[in-house]
Structure formats: structure tokens, C-alpha cells
Coordinates of C-alpha atoms and ligand atoms in Angstrom, one line a residue:
M1 CA -1.4 -18.1 28.3
I2 CA -1.9 -20.9 25.8
V3 CA -5.2 -21.3 25.0
R4 CA -6.9 -23.7 21.7
P5 CA -9.8 -22.8 20.3
Y6 CA -12.8 -25.1 21.9
G7 CA -15.8 -26.7 20.2
D8 CA -17.0 -29.6 21.8
T9 CA -14.6 -30.9 24.0
T10 CA -11.4 -28.5 26.2
G11 CA -8.8 -27.6 23.8
D12 CA -10.5 -29.3 20.6
G13 CA -8.9 -26.6 18.3
M14 CA -12.8 -26.7 16.8
V15 CA -13.7 -23.7 15.0
Q16 CA -16.0 -22.5 12.7
L17 CA -15.9 -20.2 9.7
S18 CA -17.9 -18.6 6.3
F19 CA -17.5 -16.9 3.5
T20 CA -19.2 -16.7 0.3
L21 CA -18.1 -18.2 -3.4
P22 CA -18.9 -16.5 -6.4
I23 CA -20.1 -19.9 -8.0
P24 CA -23.9 -21.2 -7.8
H25 CA -24.8 -24.2 -5.5
D26 CA -23.5 -27.7 -6.0
K27 CA -21.5 -30.0 -5.3
R28 CA -18.2 -28.7 -7.0
A29 CA -18.7 -25.9 -5.0
E30 CA -19.3 -27.6 -1.8
G31 CA -15.7 -29.4 -2.6
A32 CA -14.4 -25.5 -3.5
A33 CA -15.1 -24.3 -0.6
L34 CA -13.9 -27.4 1.5
Q35 CA -10.4 -27.3 -0.4
L36 CA -10.4 -23.0 0.8
A37 CA -11.0 -23.8 4.3
G38 CA -8.4 -26.7 3.4
K39 CA -5.6 -24.3 2.7
M40 CA -6.4 -22.2 5.8
G41 CA -5.9 -25.0 7.8
M42 CA -8.3 -26.9 8.9
D43 CA -7.9 -29.9 9.1
P44 CA -10.5 -31.9 8.8
A45 CA -12.6 -29.1 7.7
M46 CA -17.0 -30.1 7.6
L47 CA -19.2 -28.3 5.6
V48 CA -22.6 -27.8 7.8
H49 CA -24.4 -24.9 5.6
A50 CA -24.3 -24.2 1.7
K51 CA -26.5 -22.2 0.4
Q52 CA -26.9 -20.1 -2.8
M53 CA -27.1 -16.2 -2.4
G54 CA -29.0 -15.0 -5.7
D55 CA -27.4 -15.9 -9.2
G56 CA -23.9 -17.9 -9.0
F57 CA -22.9 -17.1 -5.0
T58 CA -22.9 -19.3 -2.6
F59 CA -23.2 -18.7 1.1
F60 CA -21.1 -21.5 3.7
V61 CA -20.2 -22.5 7.4
V62 CA -17.8 -25.0 6.8
Y63 CA -16.3 -26.3 10.6
G64 CA -13.2 -27.9 11.3
K65 CA -10.1 -28.6 13.4
V66 CA -6.8 -26.1 13.3
A67 CA -3.4 -26.6 15.0
H68 CA -2.7 -23.2 16.2
L69 CA -2.8 -21.7 19.5
V70 CA -3.5 -18.2 20.8
D71 CA -0.6 -16.5 23.4
T72 CA -2.3 -14.3 25.6
E73 CA 0.7 -12.7 26.7
K74 CA 0.3 -11.4 22.9
V75 CA -2.5 -10.2 22.2
Q76 CA -2.4 -5.5 21.5
V77 CA -5.9 -3.9 22.8
V78 CA -6.3 -0.5 23.5
E79 CA -7.0 -0.6 27.1
R80 CA -9.8 1.9 29.1
D81 CA -7.2 4.5 30.1
F82 CA -9.4 6.4 32.0
P83 CA -12.3 6.4 34.4
L84 CA -15.1 5.4 34.1
L85 CA -17.3 8.5 36.0
S86 CA -21.1 9.1 36.3
A87 CA -23.1 11.4 35.4
K88 CA -22.9 13.2 37.7
E89 CA -19.7 13.3 37.9
V90 CA -19.1 14.3 34.7
N91 CA -20.5 16.7 35.3
A92 CA -19.4 18.4 38.0
A93 CA -15.4 17.6 36.6
I94 CA -16.3 19.7 33.6
K95 CA -17.9 22.3 36.0
R96 CA -15.0 22.8 38.0
R97 CA -12.5 22.6 35.2
L98 CA -14.0 24.2 32.3
R99 CA -16.2 26.4 34.7
R100 CA -18.6 26.4 30.9
R101 CA -20.4 23.7 28.9
L102 CA -18.3 21.3 27.0
T103 CA -19.5 21.4 23.7
V104 CA -19.6 18.2 21.4
V105 CA -20.4 18.1 17.3
G106 CA -21.6 14.1 16.2
A107 CA -22.4 13.5 12.6
C108 CA -21.5 10.6 10.0
I109 CA -20.4 11.0 7.4
G110 CA -19.3 10.6 3.8
T111 CA -22.5 8.2 2.1
D112 CA -23.0 6.6 4.9
A113 CA -26.4 6.7 6.3
H114 CA -26.1 4.2 9.7
T115 CA -27.5 6.6 12.5
V116 CA -28.2 4.3 15.0
G117 CA -24.4 4.2 16.5
I118 CA -23.8 7.8 16.8
D119 CA -27.7 7.7 18.2
A120 CA -26.9 5.6 21.0
I121 CA -24.0 8.3 21.9
L122 CA -25.6 11.2 21.2
N123 CA -29.5 10.8 21.8
L124 CA -30.7 11.6 24.9
K125 CA -32.3 7.9 24.8
G126 CA -29.1 5.9 24.8
I127 CA -28.3 2.5 24.3
A128 CA -28.3 0.0 27.6
G129 CA -29.6 1.0 29.5
E130 CA -26.9 4.5 30.1
K131 CA -28.7 7.3 28.8
G132 CA -26.6 9.7 25.7
L133 CA -24.3 12.2 26.2
E134 CA -27.5 15.1 25.4
Y135 CA -28.4 14.2 29.2
Y136 CA -25.8 15.5 30.8
S137 CA -26.0 18.6 31.4
E138 CA -23.1 19.7 31.7
L139 CA -23.0 18.3 27.3
S140 CA -23.6 21.0 24.6
V141 CA -24.6 18.3 21.5
T142 CA -25.5 18.9 18.0
N143 CA -26.0 15.7 16.1
M144 CA -25.4 16.9 12.8
G145 CA -27.4 13.3 11.6
A146 CA -26.3 11.3 8.6
Q147 CA -24.3 11.3 4.9
V148 CA -22.6 15.1 6.5
S149 CA -19.9 16.3 4.4
V150 CA -16.4 16.7 6.0
P151 CA -16.5 21.1 5.1
D152 CA -19.5 20.8 6.5
L153 CA -18.5 18.9 10.1
V154 CA -15.9 21.2 10.1
E155 CA -17.7 24.2 9.3
T156 CA -20.1 23.5 11.9
A157 CA -17.4 22.9 14.2
R158 CA -15.7 25.5 14.1
E159 CA -19.4 27.9 14.3
K160 CA -20.0 26.3 17.4
K161 CA -16.5 26.3 18.8
A162 CA -16.5 22.2 19.5
D163 CA -14.5 20.8 21.6
A164 CA -15.3 17.1 20.8
V165 CA -15.9 16.3 17.5
L166 CA -17.4 12.5 17.3
V167 CA -17.7 11.1 13.9
S168 CA -19.2 7.3 13.0
Q169 CA -18.6 5.0 10.1
V170 CA -20.2 1.5 9.6
V171 CA -20.2 0.8 6.5
T172 CA -16.7 0.1 5.8
Q173 CA -16.8 -1.1 2.6
R174 CA -13.7 -0.7 0.0
D175 CA -13.0 0.7 3.4
A176 CA -14.1 3.9 3.7
H177 CA -14.1 4.3 7.4
L178 CA -10.2 4.8 7.0
Q179 CA -10.4 7.1 3.9
N180 CA -13.2 9.4 5.8
T181 CA -11.4 9.1 9.0
R182 CA -8.1 10.4 7.5
A183 CA -10.4 12.6 5.1
M184 CA -12.0 14.6 8.0
S185 CA -8.6 14.4 10.4
A186 CA -6.4 16.2 7.5
A187 CA -9.4 19.2 7.1
F188 CA -9.7 19.4 10.8
R189 CA -5.6 19.2 10.7
E190 CA -5.6 21.6 7.5
A191 CA -8.8 24.4 8.9
L192 CA -7.3 24.4 12.5
P193 CA -4.5 26.1 14.4
A194 CA -2.7 22.9 17.0
G195 CA -4.5 24.9 19.9
K196 CA -7.9 25.0 18.2
R197 CA -7.9 22.0 16.9
P198 CA -11.7 19.9 18.7
L199 CA -10.4 16.8 20.1
L200 CA -11.5 13.7 17.8
I201 CA -12.8 11.0 18.6
V202 CA -14.4 8.0 15.8
G203 CA -16.4 4.9 16.6
G204 CA -18.2 2.0 14.7
P205 CA -18.6 -1.9 14.7
R206 CA -15.3 -2.9 12.5
F207 CA -12.6 0.1 13.6
D208 CA -9.2 -1.1 14.8
E209 CA -8.7 0.8 18.3
L210 CA -5.5 0.2 17.7
M211 CA -5.4 2.7 14.7
A212 CA -5.6 6.2 16.2
P213 CA -2.7 8.1 15.9
E214 CA -2.4 6.6 11.7
L215 CA -5.9 8.1 11.0
G216 CA -4.8 10.8 12.3
V217 CA -7.6 11.1 15.5
D218 CA -7.5 11.3 19.7
R219 CA -9.2 8.3 19.8
I220 CA -11.4 5.2 18.5
F221 CA -14.1 3.6 20.3
S222 CA -15.2 0.2 19.0
R223 CA -18.5 -2.5 19.3
G224 CA -21.1 -1.8 22.2
T225 CA -19.3 1.4 22.9
T226 CA -21.9 3.3 25.4
P227 CA -22.3 6.9 26.2
R228 CA -21.2 7.0 29.4
E229 CA -17.3 5.4 28.6
V230 CA -17.3 8.3 26.0
A231 CA -18.5 10.7 28.7
S232 CA -15.5 9.7 30.8
Y233 CA -13.5 10.1 27.9
L234 CA -14.2 13.5 27.0
V235 CA -14.0 14.6 30.9
H236 CA -9.9 12.6 30.9
A237 CA -8.9 14.5 28.1
L238 CA -10.6 17.9 28.1
A239 CA -11.6 18.5 31.8
G240 CA -8.3 16.9 33.2
G241 CA -10.2 13.9 34.7
S242 CA -11.7 13.4 37.1
K243 CA -10.1 14.9 39.9
Ligands
B12_301 C1 -30.0 -1.0 10.8 C2 -28.8 -0.6 9.4 C3 -28.8 0.2 8.5 C4 -30.9 1.1 7.5 C5 -29.9 2.3 8.6 C6 -30.4 3.3 9.2 C7 -29.9 3.8 10.1 N1 -30.8 5.0 10.2 O1 -29.6 4.1 10.5 C8 -30.2 1.1 6.4 C9 -31.7 0.2 6.3 C10 -31.0 2.7 6.2 C11 -29.0 0.2 5.8 C12 -28.6 0.6 4.6 C13 -27.4 0.0 4.0 N2 -26.3 -1.2 5.1 CO1 -26.7 -1.8 6.4 N3 -26.8 -2.3 8.5 C14 -27.8 -1.9 9.1 C15 -27.5 -3.4 10.3 C16 -28.8 -4.2 10.6 C17 -27.2 -2.3 12.0 C18 -26.6 -1.3 12.1 C19 -27.2 -0.5 13.5 O2 -28.1 -0.1 13.8 N4 -26.5 -1.5 15.1 C20 -26.4 -1.0 16.6 C21 -26.1 1.0 16.3 C22 -25.9 0.9 17.6 O3 -24.3 -0.5 16.8 P1 -23.3 0.4 16.1 O4 -23.5 1.1 14.3 O5 -22.7 -1.1 15.7 O6 -22.6 1.3 16.8 C23 -21.7 1.0 18.5 C24 -20.6 1.2 18.4 O7 -20.2 0.5 17.0 C25 -20.3 2.6 19.0 N5 -20.3 3.6 17.2 C26 -20.7 3.8 16.6 N6 -20.8 4.6 16.0 C27 -20.0 5.3 17.2 C28 -19.6 6.9 16.6 C29 -18.8 7.5 18.1 C30 -18.1 9.0 17.9 C31 -18.7 6.2 19.1 C32 -17.8 7.1 20.4 C33 -19.2 5.0 19.1 C34 -20.1 4.6 18.3 O8 -21.3 2.9 19.2 C35 -22.1 2.4 18.7 C36 -23.2 2.0 20.3 O9 -22.8 0.8 21.1 C37 -25.9 -3.4 9.6 C38 -25.6 -5.2 10.3 C39 -25.3 -5.3 12.1 N7 -25.5 -5.8 12.0 O10 -24.9 -4.5 12.2 C40 -26.2 -3.4 8.8 C41 -24.4 -2.6 7.5 C42 -24.1 -1.5 8.9 N8 -25.6 -2.2 6.5 C43 -24.6 -2.9 5.1 C44 -24.9 -2.5 4.4 C45 -23.8 -2.6 3.3 C46 -26.2 -1.1 3.8 C47 -26.2 -0.7 2.3 C48 -24.8 -0.4 1.9 C49 -27.1 -2.4 1.9 C50 -27.4 -1.3 0.4 N9 -27.1 -1.9 -0.6 O11 -28.0 0.1 0.4 C51 -27.2 0.5 2.4 C52 -26.5 1.7 3.0 C53 -26.6 3.2 3.2 C54 -25.7 4.3 3.7 N10 -25.8 4.9 2.7 O12 -25.2 4.5 4.5 C55 -23.4 -3.5 6.1 C56 -21.9 -3.1 6.2 C57 -20.9 -4.1 5.3 C58 -19.6 -3.1 5.0 N11 -18.9 -3.9 5.2 O13 -19.7 -2.1 4.9 C59 -23.5 -4.2 7.8 C60 -22.7 -4.7 8.4 C61 -24.2 -5.7 7.0 C62 -24.2 -6.4 6.4 N12 -24.0 -7.7 6.7 O14 -23.9 -6.6 4.9 N13 -28.2 -0.1 6.6

């Protein structure tokens, strides 16, 4: 299906864009913002908001029309290729298939201190009305918290005989999330032979889920992930599905 963005009337092509330019706020700055929007294909472009952000920086919001079309048939995404299970089904599948608890070690690695995301997945409290992995009786969860070094993570995973390692990366400045993930997966490959390596899962709001092979991990979870999705994936990948 071919679709166009919509602002005021169906198919009018209107989009909104925000950005910052490293110049103080004045008339020229507003003109510069419109020039950028024009070069990006917005025609006409209207400035709807401009605000100086500290010395020498201005934040803009521009609203305008684009002529581009989107072909939904050509969109590439990672579709969920496993069934979404209830906590009861997850526990039963692990019990039946593994005959022991499934061990998970989680951490936020590098200098990243954003633990809300990994806590939402792991801690009992959970998120969006779902309990976290600690709630599942057949999952044994170790949450190492924030700013964990890769060597410490590998060591703990080895010590706990982790079936899966769950890593969170929220900060994306200078592609820190990609570099840290690559370093983490390389360290596991180096430390443990294939077959002994835990399942490697990373998550965070700005990951591209299609990048798993290139980052050396088994699965990427992005914005809005819920603990149940992760628990269902663990069963799918480590306990031979739900049957
Ligand atoms: C809260 C917050 C903080 C808190 C963090 C407290 C804590 N204990 O976590 C504090 C105040 C400490 C903080 C500090 C900083 N922050 Co901050 N912070 C935020 C904020 C407002 C919310 C993040 C959050 O909690 N989201 C809620 C959770 C539930 O969502 P989530 O992380 O996306 O997690 C979900 C999914 O992504 C996924 N998921 C996440 N991880 C994992 C892992 C696995 C294994 C799986 C399966 C799934 C999964 O599941 C989760 C549940 O659905 C964001 C802006 C925003 N609105 O997002 C900025 C933001 C992330 N912070 C930012 C920045 C820049 C910083 C600082 C550098 C600021 C500074 N100059 O000091 C510092 C860095 C500190 C550090 N060393 O990391 C930037 C990052 C920009 C970038 N491109 O990298 C953001 C985007 C704000 C912004 N627009 O500038 N921050």
C-alpha cells in the first residue's frame, strides 16, 4: 500500500520536524531553519516554534509539506516469530523442557546509568501492568544494575552459569550503544566456546532490531518492550518453544 503523511487533510503530505542549529535565535536563524527544511524537501515549510537553548543554540520546530510516498510493502522489520505466553505457560515450558530454573543475568553496561528500562524488564514491579522476570518462579534473575563493565558481566554470567544475558543500552551518543554491544558480544565469544555461550539479548529505545547479526547478539528489543515478550522469547530460544 502506498501512503503519504497527513496533517490537516488526508494525504496532504504534512510533516513536523524538530532540530537545533548552533546559532543564536534571531531572524536570520529562523531563515536558516527554513533553508534547511527546504533542502530536506519540505515545500512549503513553516516555522512553528523557535527557542534559544543556552548561548548560541536555537531549537526549531518546522511544519511543512513533503512529496514523498511510503510503500508499506517495502518496510523491513523484525516480526515477533514466537508465541506470546502467559507467566504460567512460561514456567510450565521451562519446567518441562529444562527441568531446572532458567538463569538470567542482566546489566546496563559501559558508562550508561539508565536502569529504568532493564529494571522494568527484570524487577518484580515490571511495567505496563506486567510483572518483571523476577515474578516468574522458573526464572532465576540477577540484576547487576548500572555501569557494569564487560569483564564483570562475563565473570558473573560464567559464575551463575547464565542461560541468557540481558544488556540495556539507552545512551546512543557517538554510537556508544553499538560499540558497547559489539565489545560485549566479542568478550563472550572470546571467553566461552560456542555451545557454552549464553543467549545474548540487548535492549534500549534507540536500537534498530534488524542489527542483531551485525552486533553479534541473538536478539534486540526496542521501545515499549514488555517482560512477557522477553520471557516468551527466552522459552522460544532456550526451552524449545511452548509445546
Ligand atoms: C530518566 C532519565 C535519566 C535518569 C536515569 C535514572 C535511572 N536510574 O535510570 C538520569 C537523571 C540519571 C539520567 C542521566 C543522564 N541522561 Co538521561 N534520560 C532519562 C529519560 C528522561 C528517561 C529514560 C527512561 O527511564 N525511560 C523509561 C524506560 C522504561 O524506557 P526504556 O529505557 O526505553 O526501556 C524500555 C525499552 O527500551 C526496553 N529496554 C530497555 N533496556 C532493555 C534491555 C533489555 C535486555 C530488554 C529486553 C529491553 C530493554 O524495555 C524497556 C521497557 O519497555 C530519557 C529521555 C526519555 N524520555 O526517554 C533521558 C535520556 C535517555 N538521557 C539522556 C542523557 C544525555 C543523559 C545524561 C548524559 C545527561 C547529562 N548530561 O548528565 C546523563 C547520563 C548518565 C549516564 N551516565 O548514563 C539522553 C540520551 C541521548 C542520547 N542520544 O544518548 C536522553 C534521551 C534525554 C535527551 N533527549 O537528551 N537520565
